[in-house]
CSV table of C-alpha atoms and ligand atoms in Angstrom, one decimal:
chain,number,residue,atom,x,y,z
A,1,MET,CA,20.5,-9.2,16.2
A,2,LYS,CA,18.4,-6.1,16.5
A,3,TYR,CA,16.3,-5.4,13.5
A,4,PHE,CA,15.2,-2.0,12.3
A,5,ASN,CA,11.5,-1.4,12.8
A,6,ILE,CA,9.5,1.4,11.2
A,7,ALA,CA,6.0,2.1,12.6
A,8,ILE,CA,3.5,4.0,10.5
A,9,ASP,CA,0.2,4.8,12.3
A,10,GLY,CA,-2.7,7.0,11.2
A,11,PRO,CA,-6.4,7.1,10.4
A,12,ALA,CA,-8.1,5.2,7.5
A,13,GLY,CA,-7.3,6.5,4.1
A,14,ALA,CA,-4.2,8.4,5.0
A,15,GLY,CA,-2.2,6.3,2.5
A,16,LYS,CA,-0.4,4.2,5.1
A,17,SER,CA,-0.5,0.9,3.2
A,18,THR,CA,0.6,2.3,-0.1
A,19,ILE,CA,3.4,4.3,1.5
A,20,ALA,CA,4.5,1.5,3.8
A,21,ARG,CA,4.6,-1.0,1.0
A,22,LYS,CA,6.8,1.4,-1.1
A,23,ILE,CA,9.2,2.1,1.8
A,24,ALA,CA,9.5,-1.7,2.5
A,25,GLU,CA,10.3,-2.3,-1.2
A,26,LYS,CA,13.0,0.4,-1.3
A,27,LEU,CA,14.6,-0.8,1.9
A,28,GLY,CA,14.2,-4.6,1.4
A,29,PHE,CA,12.1,-4.8,4.6
A,30,ILE,CA,9.1,-6.9,5.2
A,31,TYR,CA,5.8,-5.0,5.0
A,32,VAL,CA,3.3,-5.9,7.8
A,33,ASP,CA,-0.3,-4.7,7.3
A,34,THR,CA,-1.9,-5.1,10.7
A,35,GLY,CA,-5.3,-3.8,9.5
A,36,ALA,CA,-5.5,-6.9,7.3
A,37,MET,CA,-5.3,-9.0,10.4
A,38,TYR,CA,-8.2,-7.2,12.1
A,39,ARG,CA,-10.1,-7.5,8.9
A,40,ALA,CA,-9.5,-11.2,8.8
A,41,MET,CA,-10.9,-11.5,12.4
A,42,ALA,CA,-13.8,-9.3,11.3
A,43,LEU,CA,-14.5,-11.6,8.3
A,44,TYR,CA,-14.7,-14.6,10.7
A,45,PHE,CA,-17.2,-12.7,12.9
A,46,LEU,CA,-19.3,-11.7,9.9
A,47,ARG,CA,-19.3,-15.3,8.5
A,48,ASN,CA,-20.4,-16.7,11.8
A,49,HIS,CA,-23.1,-14.0,12.3
A,50,ILE,CA,-21.5,-12.7,15.5
A,51,ASN,CA,-22.8,-9.2,16.4
A,52,ALA,CA,-20.1,-6.6,17.0
A,53,ASP,CA,-21.9,-5.4,20.1
A,54,HIS,CA,-21.9,-8.9,21.8
A,55,GLN,CA,-18.7,-8.7,23.7
A,56,GLU,CA,-18.9,-12.0,25.4
A,57,GLU,CA,-19.6,-13.9,22.1
A,58,ILE,CA,-16.8,-12.1,20.4
A,59,GLU,CA,-14.4,-12.8,23.2
A,60,ALA,CA,-15.4,-16.5,23.4
A,61,SER,CA,-15.1,-17.0,19.6
A,62,CYS,CA,-11.6,-15.6,19.5
A,63,GLN,CA,-10.4,-19.0,20.7
A,64,ASN,CA,-11.7,-20.5,17.4
A,65,VAL,CA,-9.8,-18.1,15.3
A,66,ASN,CA,-6.3,-18.8,14.1
A,67,ILE,CA,-4.6,-16.0,12.1
A,68,THR,CA,-1.2,-16.4,10.6
A,69,ILE,CA,0.8,-14.5,8.0
A,70,GLU,CA,2.6,-15.9,5.0
A,71,TYR,CA,4.6,-14.1,2.3
A,72,ARG,CA,4.0,-15.1,-1.3
A,73,ASN,CA,5.9,-13.2,-4.0
A,74,ASN,CA,6.7,-10.5,-1.4
A,75,GLU,CA,2.9,-10.1,-0.8
A,76,GLN,CA,1.5,-10.5,2.7
A,77,CYS,CA,-1.2,-13.2,2.8
A,78,VAL,CA,-3.5,-13.4,5.8
A,79,ILE,CA,-4.4,-16.9,6.6
A,80,LEU,CA,-7.6,-17.4,8.6
A,81,ASN,CA,-8.0,-20.9,9.9
A,82,GLY,CA,-6.0,-22.2,7.0
A,83,GLU,CA,-7.6,-20.1,4.3
A,84,ASN,CA,-5.9,-17.3,2.5
A,85,VAL,CA,-8.5,-14.5,2.8
A,86,ASN,CA,-6.6,-11.6,1.1
A,87,GLY,CA,-9.2,-11.4,-1.7
A,88,LEU,CA,-12.1,-11.1,0.8
A,89,ILE,CA,-11.2,-8.5,3.3
A,90,ARG,CA,-11.0,-5.2,1.4
A,91,THR,CA,-14.8,-4.4,1.4
A,92,GLU,CA,-16.4,-1.5,3.3
A,93,GLU,CA,-18.4,-4.1,5.3
A,94,VAL,CA,-15.3,-5.9,6.6
A,95,GLY,CA,-13.6,-2.6,7.3
A,96,LYS,CA,-16.5,-1.3,9.4
A,97,MET,CA,-16.7,-4.7,11.3
A,98,ALA,CA,-12.9,-4.6,11.9
A,99,SER,CA,-13.2,-1.1,13.4
A,100,ALA,CA,-16.1,-2.2,15.6
A,101,THR,CA,-14.5,-5.4,16.8
A,102,SER,CA,-10.9,-4.2,17.2
A,103,ILE,CA,-12.1,-2.3,20.4
A,104,TYR,CA,-12.0,-5.6,22.3
A,105,ARG,CA,-9.0,-6.5,24.3
A,106,SER,CA,-9.1,-10.2,23.5
A,107,VAL,CA,-9.2,-9.4,19.7
A,108,ARG,CA,-6.2,-7.1,20.0
A,109,LEU,CA,-4.1,-9.2,22.2
A,110,LYS,CA,-4.4,-12.2,19.9
A,111,LEU,CA,-3.0,-10.1,17.0
A,112,VAL,CA,-0.5,-8.0,18.9
A,113,GLN,CA,1.6,-11.0,19.8
A,114,LEU,CA,1.8,-12.1,16.2
A,115,GLN,CA,2.8,-8.5,15.2
A,116,GLN,CA,5.5,-8.4,17.8
A,117,GLU,CA,6.9,-11.7,16.8
A,118,LEU,CA,7.2,-10.6,13.2
A,119,ALA,CA,9.1,-7.5,14.2
A,120,LYS,CA,11.5,-9.5,16.4
A,121,LYS,CA,12.7,-11.6,13.5
A,122,SER,CA,12.9,-9.1,10.6
A,123,ASN,CA,13.4,-5.5,9.5
A,124,VAL,CA,9.8,-4.4,9.2
A,125,VAL,CA,7.6,-1.5,8.1
A,126,MET,CA,4.4,-2.1,10.1
A,127,ASP,CA,1.3,0.0,9.6
A,128,GLY,CA,-1.8,0.3,11.8
A,129,ARG,CA,-3.3,2.4,14.6
A,130,ASP,CA,-1.3,1.5,17.7
A,131,ILE,CA,2.1,0.3,16.4
A,132,GLY,CA,4.2,3.2,17.7
A,133,THR,CA,2.2,3.5,21.0
A,134,TYR,CA,1.5,-0.1,21.9
A,135,VAL,CA,2.8,-2.9,19.6
A,136,LEU,CA,6.4,-1.6,19.0
A,137,PRO,CA,7.0,1.2,21.5
A,138,ASP,CA,10.7,0.9,20.8
A,139,ALA,CA,10.4,1.1,17.0
A,140,ASP,CA,13.4,2.9,15.5
A,141,LEU,CA,11.3,5.3,13.4
A,142,LYS,CA,7.7,6.3,14.0
A,143,ILE,CA,5.5,8.1,11.6
A,144,TYR,CA,2.0,9.4,12.3
A,145,LEU,CA,0.6,9.8,8.8
A,146,THR,CA,-2.7,11.7,8.4
A,147,ALA,CA,-4.7,13.8,5.9
A,148,SER,CA,-7.9,15.8,6.2
A,149,ALA,CA,-11.2,13.8,6.2
A,150,LYS,CA,-12.1,15.6,3.0
A,151,THR,CA,-8.9,14.5,1.2
A,152,ARG,CA,-9.3,10.9,2.5
A,153,ALA,CA,-12.9,10.8,1.3
A,154,MET,CA,-11.9,12.1,-2.1
A,155,ARG,CA,-9.1,9.5,-2.5
A,156,ARG,CA,-11.5,6.7,-1.5
A,157,TRP,CA,-14.1,8.0,-4.0
A,158,LEU,CA,-11.6,8.1,-6.8
A,159,GLU,CA,-10.4,4.6,-5.9
A,160,LEU,CA,-14.0,3.3,-6.1
A,161,LYS,CA,-14.6,5.3,-9.4
A,162,ASP,CA,-11.6,3.6,-10.9
A,163,LYS,CA,-13.2,0.2,-10.0
A,164,GLY,CA,-16.4,1.4,-11.7
A,165,VAL,CA,-18.2,1.7,-8.3
A,166,GLN,CA,-20.5,4.7,-7.9
A,167,ALA,CA,-20.4,6.2,-4.4
A,168,ASP,CA,-21.6,9.3,-2.6
A,169,ILE,CA,-18.6,11.3,-1.4
A,170,GLU,CA,-20.4,12.9,1.5
A,171,GLU,CA,-21.4,9.4,2.7
A,172,ILE,CA,-17.8,8.3,2.5
A,173,GLU,CA,-16.6,11.3,4.5
A,174,LYS,CA,-19.2,10.6,7.1
A,175,ASP,CA,-18.1,7.0,7.4
A,176,ILE,CA,-14.4,8.1,7.7
A,177,ILE,CA,-15.2,10.5,10.5
A,178,GLU,CA,-17.2,7.9,12.3
A,179,ARG,CA,-14.4,5.3,11.9
A,180,ASP,CA,-11.8,7.9,13.1
A,181,HIS,CA,-13.9,8.6,16.2
A,182,ARG,CA,-14.2,4.9,17.1
A,183,ASP,CA,-10.5,4.2,16.5
A,184,MET,CA,-9.4,7.2,18.5
A,185,THR,CA,-11.7,6.9,21.4
A,186,ARG,CA,-11.7,3.2,22.2
A,187,GLU,CA,-10.4,2.4,25.6
A,188,PHE,CA,-7.6,-0.1,24.8
A,189,ALA,CA,-4.7,1.0,22.5
A,190,PRO,CA,-6.6,3.8,20.7
A,191,LEU,CA,-5.2,5.5,17.6
A,192,LYS,CA,-3.0,8.4,18.7
A,193,GLN,CA,0.3,9.9,17.8
A,194,ALA,CA,3.1,8.5,19.8
A,195,GLU,CA,5.1,11.2,21.6
A,196,ASP,CA,8.2,10.3,19.6
A,197,ALA,CA,6.5,10.0,16.2
A,198,ILE,CA,7.0,12.3,13.3
A,199,TYR,CA,3.7,14.0,12.3
A,200,LEU,CA,3.2,13.9,8.5
A,201,ASP,CA,0.1,15.4,6.8
A,202,SER,CA,-0.2,14.0,3.3
A,203,SER,CA,-3.2,16.1,2.3
A,204,ASP,CA,-1.1,18.2,-0.2
A,205,LEU,CA,1.6,15.7,-0.9
A,206,THR,CA,1.9,13.1,-3.6
A,207,ILE,CA,2.7,9.5,-2.7
A,208,GLU,CA,6.3,10.0,-4.0
A,209,GLU,CA,6.7,13.1,-1.9
A,210,VAL,CA,5.6,11.3,1.3
A,211,VAL,CA,7.9,8.3,0.5
A,212,ASP,CA,10.8,10.6,-0.1
A,213,LYS,CA,10.2,12.4,3.3
A,214,ILE,CA,10.1,9.1,5.2
A,215,MET,CA,13.2,7.9,3.4
A,216,GLU,CA,15.0,11.1,4.5
A,217,TYR,CA,13.9,10.5,8.1
A,218,TYR,CA,15.1,6.9,7.8
A,219,TYR,CA,18.6,7.9,6.6
A,220,ASP,CA,18.8,10.6,9.3
A,221,LYS,CA,18.1,7.9,11.9
A,222,VAL,CA,20.6,5.4,10.4
A,223,LYS,CA,23.3,8.2,10.3
A,224,VAL,CA,22.7,9.1,13.9
A,225,SER,CA,22.8,5.5,15.2
A,226,ASN,CA,26.1,4.7,13.3
B,301,DC,O1,-6.1,0.0,8.2
B,301,DC,P1,-7.4,-0.7,7.9
B,301,DC,O2,-8.5,0.1,7.3
B,301,DC,O3,-7.2,-2.0,7.1
B,301,DC,O4,-8.0,-1.2,9.4
B,301,DC,C1,-9.3,-1.7,9.6
B,301,DC,C2,-9.6,-1.5,11.1
B,301,DC,O5,-8.8,-2.3,11.9
B,301,DC,C3,-9.5,-0.1,11.6
B,301,DC,O6,-10.6,0.7,11.4
B,301,DC,C4,-9.1,-0.3,13.1
B,301,DC,C5,-8.5,-1.6,13.1
B,301,DC,N1,-7.1,-1.6,13.3
B,301,DC,C6,-6.7,-1.5,14.6
B,301,DC,O7,-7.5,-1.3,15.5
B,301,DC,N2,-5.3,-1.5,14.9
B,301,DC,C7,-4.4,-1.7,14.0
B,301,DC,N3,-3.1,-1.8,14.3
B,301,DC,C8,-4.8,-1.8,12.6
B,301,DC,C9,-6.2,-1.8,12.3
């Protein structure tokens, strides 16, 4: 059986995970957050004091990392060497480390295989940076979701404020631009829009408006293929 795969790619803070989760819920698909897998790898490197610039050490230690995914109450849990690390990977430190270490081929290949296996056995909404271009080049629907760096910084700032964390919005924007640059210019499977992806700028749209648009694209695709 061929499953329906939706790929959502885009830069940090574009709203991918919120949107992808909602689409998956509406369609009864599985949501696969690939960023969480890179974050779990990054957590391993941080815990073991492995420097992101030390390619050989990173590549060698990949053999000691086992990442799997489990679904508990419809929520994706990332299991790092037997431990559910969901509660530990959402920090700025881990995000930066994930961006810095996801440039390495051996890190990526380890996770890409797992992502492809998940898409082979279920209908999925998968979000990340290279899903439409590299992981699932034959995905049935591809979205490139973006927003201006200013908007993304503002969203992140509000998120932190809600959690009672004070942050400097200009600092956040600088970090976002830096992360975009690294994700877009790495040699292996960089972030870019797939030729057959639909470009969607969420800067002036609400979450519901973005979800509605993607649902329309989905129904158009299903209509065409039936
Ligand atoms: O989406 P996120 O912020 O959780 O991702 C963290 C980092 O992981 C991101 O800066 C780049 C990397 N990543 C990647 O290289 N490829 C993916 N498919 C997903 C994330």
